[in-house]
CSV table of C-alpha atoms in Angstrom, one decimal:
chain,number,residue,atom,x,y,z
A,1,MET,CA,-20.0,-2.2,-40.3
A,2,LYS,CA,-22.6,0.4,-41.1
A,3,LEU,CA,-23.5,3.2,-38.8
A,4,THR,CA,-26.7,5.1,-38.9
A,5,ARG,CA,-26.6,8.8,-38.3
A,6,ARG,CA,-28.1,8.3,-34.8
A,7,GLU,CA,-25.4,5.8,-33.8
A,8,THR,CA,-22.6,8.0,-35.0
A,9,LEU,CA,-23.9,10.9,-32.9
A,10,ALA,CA,-24.2,8.6,-29.9
A,11,LEU,CA,-20.6,7.4,-30.3
A,12,GLY,CA,-19.4,11.0,-30.5
A,13,LEU,CA,-21.2,11.8,-27.3
A,14,ALA,CA,-19.7,8.8,-25.6
A,15,ALA,CA,-16.2,9.8,-26.7
A,16,THR,CA,-16.7,13.4,-25.3
A,17,THR,CA,-17.8,12.0,-22.0
A,18,VAL,CA,-14.7,9.8,-21.7
A,19,THR,CA,-12.4,12.8,-22.4
A,20,VAL,CA,-13.9,14.9,-19.7
A,21,LEU,CA,-11.3,13.8,-17.2
A,22,PRO,CA,-11.9,16.1,-14.2
A,23,PHE,CA,-14.6,13.6,-13.1
A,24,ARG,CA,-11.8,11.2,-12.3
A,25,ALA,CA,-9.8,13.8,-10.4
A,26,VAL,CA,-12.9,14.6,-8.3
A,27,ALA,CA,-13.4,10.9,-7.5
A,28,ALA,CA,-9.7,10.7,-6.5
A,29,ALA,CA,-10.2,13.7,-4.2
A,30,GLU,CA,-13.2,12.1,-2.6
A,31,ASP,CA,-11.1,9.0,-2.0
A,32,GLN,CA,-8.5,11.1,-0.3
A,33,ILE,CA,-11.0,12.8,1.9
A,34,ALA,CA,-12.5,9.5,2.9
A,35,ALA,CA,-9.1,8.1,3.7
A,36,PHE,CA,-8.3,11.2,5.9
A,37,THR,CA,-11.7,11.4,7.7
A,38,GLY,CA,-12.5,7.7,7.8
A,39,GLY,CA,-16.0,8.6,6.5
A,40,ALA,CA,-16.8,11.0,9.3
A,41,ASP,CA,-19.0,14.0,8.7
A,42,ILE,CA,-17.2,17.3,7.9
A,43,GLY,CA,-18.5,20.4,9.5
A,44,SER,CA,-17.4,24.0,9.3
A,45,GLY,CA,-15.7,25.9,12.0
A,46,ASP,CA,-12.7,27.9,12.9
A,47,ILE,CA,-10.4,27.1,10.0
A,48,THR,CA,-8.8,29.6,7.7
A,49,LEU,CA,-7.3,29.0,4.3
A,50,THR,CA,-5.4,31.9,2.9
A,51,ALA,CA,-5.0,31.8,-0.8
A,52,PRO,CA,-4.7,34.5,-3.5
A,53,GLU,CA,-7.9,35.2,-5.5
A,54,ILE,CA,-5.8,35.4,-8.7
A,55,ALA,CA,-2.5,33.6,-9.2
A,56,GLU,CA,-0.6,34.6,-12.2
A,57,ASN,CA,1.7,31.6,-12.1
A,58,GLY,CA,0.3,28.2,-11.1
A,59,ASN,CA,3.8,26.9,-10.3
A,60,THR,CA,4.1,28.7,-7.1
A,61,VAL,CA,0.8,29.7,-5.4
A,62,PRO,CA,1.4,30.9,-1.8
A,63,ILE,CA,-1.2,29.4,0.6
A,64,GLY,CA,-1.6,29.3,4.3
A,65,VAL,CA,-3.8,27.3,6.6
A,66,GLU,CA,-4.8,27.9,10.2
A,67,ALA,CA,-7.1,25.9,12.5
A,68,PRO,CA,-6.7,26.5,16.2
A,69,GLY,CA,-7.0,23.1,18.0
A,70,ALA,CA,-6.3,21.0,15.0
A,71,VAL,CA,-4.2,17.9,15.1
A,72,SER,CA,-3.6,17.9,11.4
A,73,ILE,CA,-4.7,19.8,8.3
A,74,MET,CA,-4.9,18.3,4.8
A,75,VAL,CA,-4.8,20.5,1.7
A,76,LEU,CA,-6.4,19.4,-1.6
A,77,ALA,CA,-6.4,21.0,-5.0
A,78,MET,CA,-9.6,19.8,-6.5
A,79,GLY,CA,-8.6,20.5,-10.1
A,80,ASN,CA,-5.1,19.0,-10.1
A,81,PRO,CA,-4.3,15.7,-11.9
A,82,ASN,CA,-3.4,14.4,-8.4
A,83,PRO,CA,-5.6,16.4,-5.9
A,84,ASP,CA,-3.5,15.6,-2.9
A,85,VAL,CA,-1.2,18.5,-1.9
A,86,GLY,CA,0.0,17.6,1.5
A,87,THR,CA,-0.9,17.1,5.2
A,88,PHE,CA,0.4,19.1,8.1
A,89,ASN,CA,0.6,17.2,11.3
A,90,PHE,CA,1.2,19.4,14.4
A,91,GLY,CA,3.3,18.1,17.2
A,92,PRO,CA,3.2,19.1,20.9
A,93,LEU,CA,5.7,21.9,20.4
A,94,ALA,CA,3.8,23.6,17.5
A,95,GLY,CA,3.4,27.2,18.4
A,96,SER,CA,0.1,27.5,16.6
A,97,GLN,CA,-1.8,25.2,14.3
A,98,SER,CA,-0.9,27.2,11.2
A,99,ALA,CA,1.6,26.8,8.4
A,100,SER,CA,2.2,28.3,5.0
A,101,THR,CA,3.8,27.0,1.9
A,102,ARG,CA,3.7,27.3,-1.9
A,103,ILE,CA,1.8,24.9,-4.1
A,104,ARG,CA,1.3,24.1,-7.8
A,105,LEU,CA,-2.2,24.5,-9.4
A,106,ALA,CA,-3.0,23.1,-12.8
A,107,GLY,CA,-5.6,25.7,-13.5
A,108,THR,CA,-8.4,27.7,-12.0
A,109,GLN,CA,-9.9,25.6,-9.3
A,110,ASP,CA,-11.0,25.2,-5.6
A,111,VAL,CA,-8.4,24.6,-3.0
A,112,LEU,CA,-9.8,22.7,0.0
A,113,ALA,CA,-8.4,22.5,3.5
A,114,ILE,CA,-9.8,19.9,6.0
A,115,ALA,CA,-8.7,19.9,9.6
A,116,LYS,CA,-8.8,17.1,12.0
A,117,MET,CA,-9.5,18.5,15.5
A,118,GLY,CA,-8.2,17.3,18.8
A,119,ASP,CA,-11.7,15.9,19.7
A,120,GLY,CA,-11.8,13.8,16.5
A,121,SER,CA,-14.2,16.0,14.5
A,122,PHE,CA,-13.4,17.4,11.1
A,123,ILE,CA,-13.9,20.9,9.7
A,124,GLN,CA,-13.3,22.2,6.2
A,125,THR,CA,-13.0,25.4,4.2
A,126,SER,CA,-12.3,26.1,0.6
A,127,SER,CA,-11.2,29.0,-1.6
A,128,THR,CA,-11.3,29.5,-5.3
A,129,VAL,CA,-8.0,30.5,-7.0
A,130,LYS,CA,-8.0,31.8,-10.6
A,131,VAL,CA,-4.8,30.7,-12.3
A,132,THR,CA,-3.5,32.5,-15.4
A,133,ILE,CA,-0.7,30.0,-16.3
A,134,GLY,CA,-1.1,26.4,-15.1
A,135,GLY,CA,1.6,24.7,-13.1
A,136,CYS,CA,1.7,21.2,-14.6
A,137,GLY,CA,4.3,21.6,-17.3
A,138,GLY,CA,1.7,22.3,-20.0
B,1,MET,CA,20.2,11.9,-5.6
B,2,ALA,CA,18.8,15.2,-6.8
B,3,SER,CA,21.8,17.5,-7.2
B,4,GLY,CA,22.3,20.8,-5.5
B,5,VAL,CA,20.0,20.2,-2.6
B,6,LYS,CA,20.7,22.9,-0.1
B,7,PRO,CA,18.5,23.4,3.0
B,8,ARG,CA,18.1,26.9,4.4
B,9,VAL,CA,16.5,27.6,7.7
B,10,LYS,CA,15.7,30.8,9.5
B,11,VAL,CA,15.4,30.5,13.3
B,12,PRO,CA,15.9,33.4,15.8
B,13,LYS,CA,19.1,33.0,17.8
B,14,THR,CA,17.4,33.8,21.2
B,15,ALA,CA,14.0,33.7,22.6
B,16,SER,CA,12.5,33.9,26.1
B,17,ALA,CA,11.4,30.5,27.6
B,18,GLY,CA,7.9,29.6,26.5
B,19,GLU,CA,7.9,32.1,23.6
B,20,THR,CA,6.3,31.2,20.3
B,21,ILE,CA,8.7,31.8,17.4
B,22,THR,CA,8.2,31.8,13.6
B,23,ILE,CA,10.5,29.5,11.6
B,24,LYS,CA,11.0,29.7,7.9
B,25,THR,CA,12.5,26.9,5.9
B,26,LEU,CA,13.5,26.5,2.2
B,27,ILE,CA,15.2,23.7,0.5
B,28,SER,CA,16.4,23.8,-3.1
B,29,HIS,CA,14.9,20.8,-4.8
B,30,PRO,CA,13.4,20.4,-8.3
B,31,MET,CA,10.3,18.5,-7.0
B,32,GLU,CA,9.8,16.8,-10.3
B,33,SER,CA,6.0,16.1,-10.3
B,34,GLY,CA,5.9,13.1,-12.7
B,35,GLN,CA,3.5,15.0,-14.9
B,36,ARG,CA,5.9,16.8,-17.1
B,37,LYS,CA,7.2,15.5,-20.4
B,38,ASP,CA,10.6,16.0,-22.0
B,39,LYS,CA,11.3,17.0,-25.6
B,40,GLU,CA,10.7,13.5,-26.9
B,41,GLY,CA,7.3,13.3,-25.1
B,42,ASN,CA,8.5,10.9,-22.5
B,43,LEU,CA,7.3,11.4,-19.0
B,44,ILE,CA,9.9,12.7,-16.6
B,45,PRO,CA,9.8,10.4,-13.6
B,46,ARG,CA,8.5,11.8,-10.3
B,47,SER,CA,11.3,12.8,-7.9
B,48,ILE,CA,10.2,14.8,-4.9
B,49,ILE,CA,10.7,15.3,-1.2
B,50,ASN,CA,7.8,13.5,0.4
B,51,ARG,CA,8.2,14.3,4.0
B,52,PHE,CA,9.4,17.1,6.2
B,53,VAL,CA,9.8,16.8,9.9
B,54,VAL,CA,10.9,19.4,12.6
B,55,GLU,CA,11.9,18.4,16.1
B,56,PHE,CA,13.0,20.4,19.1
B,57,ASN,CA,15.1,18.5,21.6
B,58,GLY,CA,13.5,15.2,20.3
B,59,GLU,CA,9.9,16.5,20.6
B,60,ASN,CA,7.9,16.9,17.4
B,61,VAL,CA,7.0,20.4,16.2
B,62,ILE,CA,5.5,19.7,12.8
B,63,ASP,CA,5.4,16.7,10.4
B,64,VAL,CA,4.4,17.5,6.8
B,65,THR,CA,3.5,14.9,4.2
B,66,MET,CA,4.2,16.3,0.8
B,67,GLU,CA,2.8,15.4,-2.6
B,68,PRO,CA,3.9,16.5,-6.1
B,69,ALA,CA,1.7,19.6,-5.9
B,70,ILE,CA,4.2,21.2,-3.6
B,71,SER,CA,6.2,23.8,-5.6
B,72,THR,CA,9.9,23.6,-6.6
B,73,ASN,CA,12.2,24.6,-3.7
B,74,PRO,CA,9.6,23.7,-1.0
B,75,TYR,CA,9.1,26.5,1.4
B,76,PHE,CA,7.4,26.2,4.8
B,77,GLU,CA,6.6,28.8,7.4
B,78,PHE,CA,5.2,27.7,10.8
B,79,GLU,CA,5.4,28.5,14.5
B,80,ALA,CA,7.1,26.7,17.4
B,81,VAL,CA,7.1,27.0,21.1
B,82,VAL,CA,10.6,27.2,22.8
B,83,PRO,CA,10.3,25.8,26.3
B,84,GLU,CA,14.1,25.8,26.9
B,85,SER,CA,17.4,26.3,25.2
B,86,GLY,CA,18.1,23.6,22.7
B,87,GLU,CA,18.3,22.5,19.1
B,88,PHE,CA,15.8,22.4,16.3
B,89,VAL,CA,16.5,19.5,13.9
B,90,PHE,CA,15.0,19.8,10.4
B,91,THR,CA,14.8,16.6,8.3
B,92,TRP,CA,13.6,16.2,4.6
B,93,TYR,CA,13.0,12.8,3.1
B,94,ASP,CA,13.6,12.4,-0.6
B,95,ASP,CA,11.7,9.9,-2.8
B,96,ASP,CA,15.1,8.3,-3.7
B,97,GLY,CA,15.8,7.5,-0.1
B,98,ASP,CA,18.1,10.5,0.6
B,99,VAL,CA,17.7,12.3,3.9
B,100,TYR,CA,18.7,15.9,4.2
B,101,THR,CA,19.2,17.3,7.7
B,102,THR,CA,20.1,20.6,9.2
B,103,SER,CA,19.9,21.9,12.8
B,104,LYS,CA,19.8,25.3,14.5
B,105,ASN,CA,20.5,26.1,18.2
B,106,ILE,CA,18.4,28.6,20.1
B,107,GLU,CA,19.2,30.2,23.5
B,108,ALA,CA,16.2,30.6,25.7
B,109,SER,CA,16.4,33.0,28.6
């Protein structure tokens, strides 16, 4: 099979596009969001996501979420191979709709928090975290 | 079973009735993400704790669904209301079916 110069270039381009994997992760994140909200619109409101601006070690990044009146809060790391981080469901005895934990981040990326409110609406916020050393074993 | 799993929980011993208290929990667990490779380049299978539940006298306080992006030795800090004296029960569910439980009593006055 003979390839012209033009065809070779096109092939190279196609290969580069395939290797740009983050697109897949973003699609997975969108699926997760759709599964959580059921396709409802997400507004903004009284939700706080506390995350460091710069995290030296992506293996343990301390984050905190707070959304007064929320039933549950989902946290997503948009740049991770698997964007899902976890969901906090608050019960009747929760003192406040807030929680903090430590998460893994594969690299510099946006962390997203979506809260489901008591009235069924959804609000979100996001925060960019710069990661010096990624937390995915690489 | 993941070895050396040890839950640690910090709950105040006393509180006044209706008070909101802060609870801190830590459990030692490797939380193998399923993304890492060993020396031969084989994927190390995922082995994490996937759910964490706290109840007070049978009533739910918080129920967390966990994914591999939660760090090694999962740590959680949250707040709970103490309406009366009783017992906090903390339960962690492992991927391999193991369940780790610990409980703490609190006196409400």
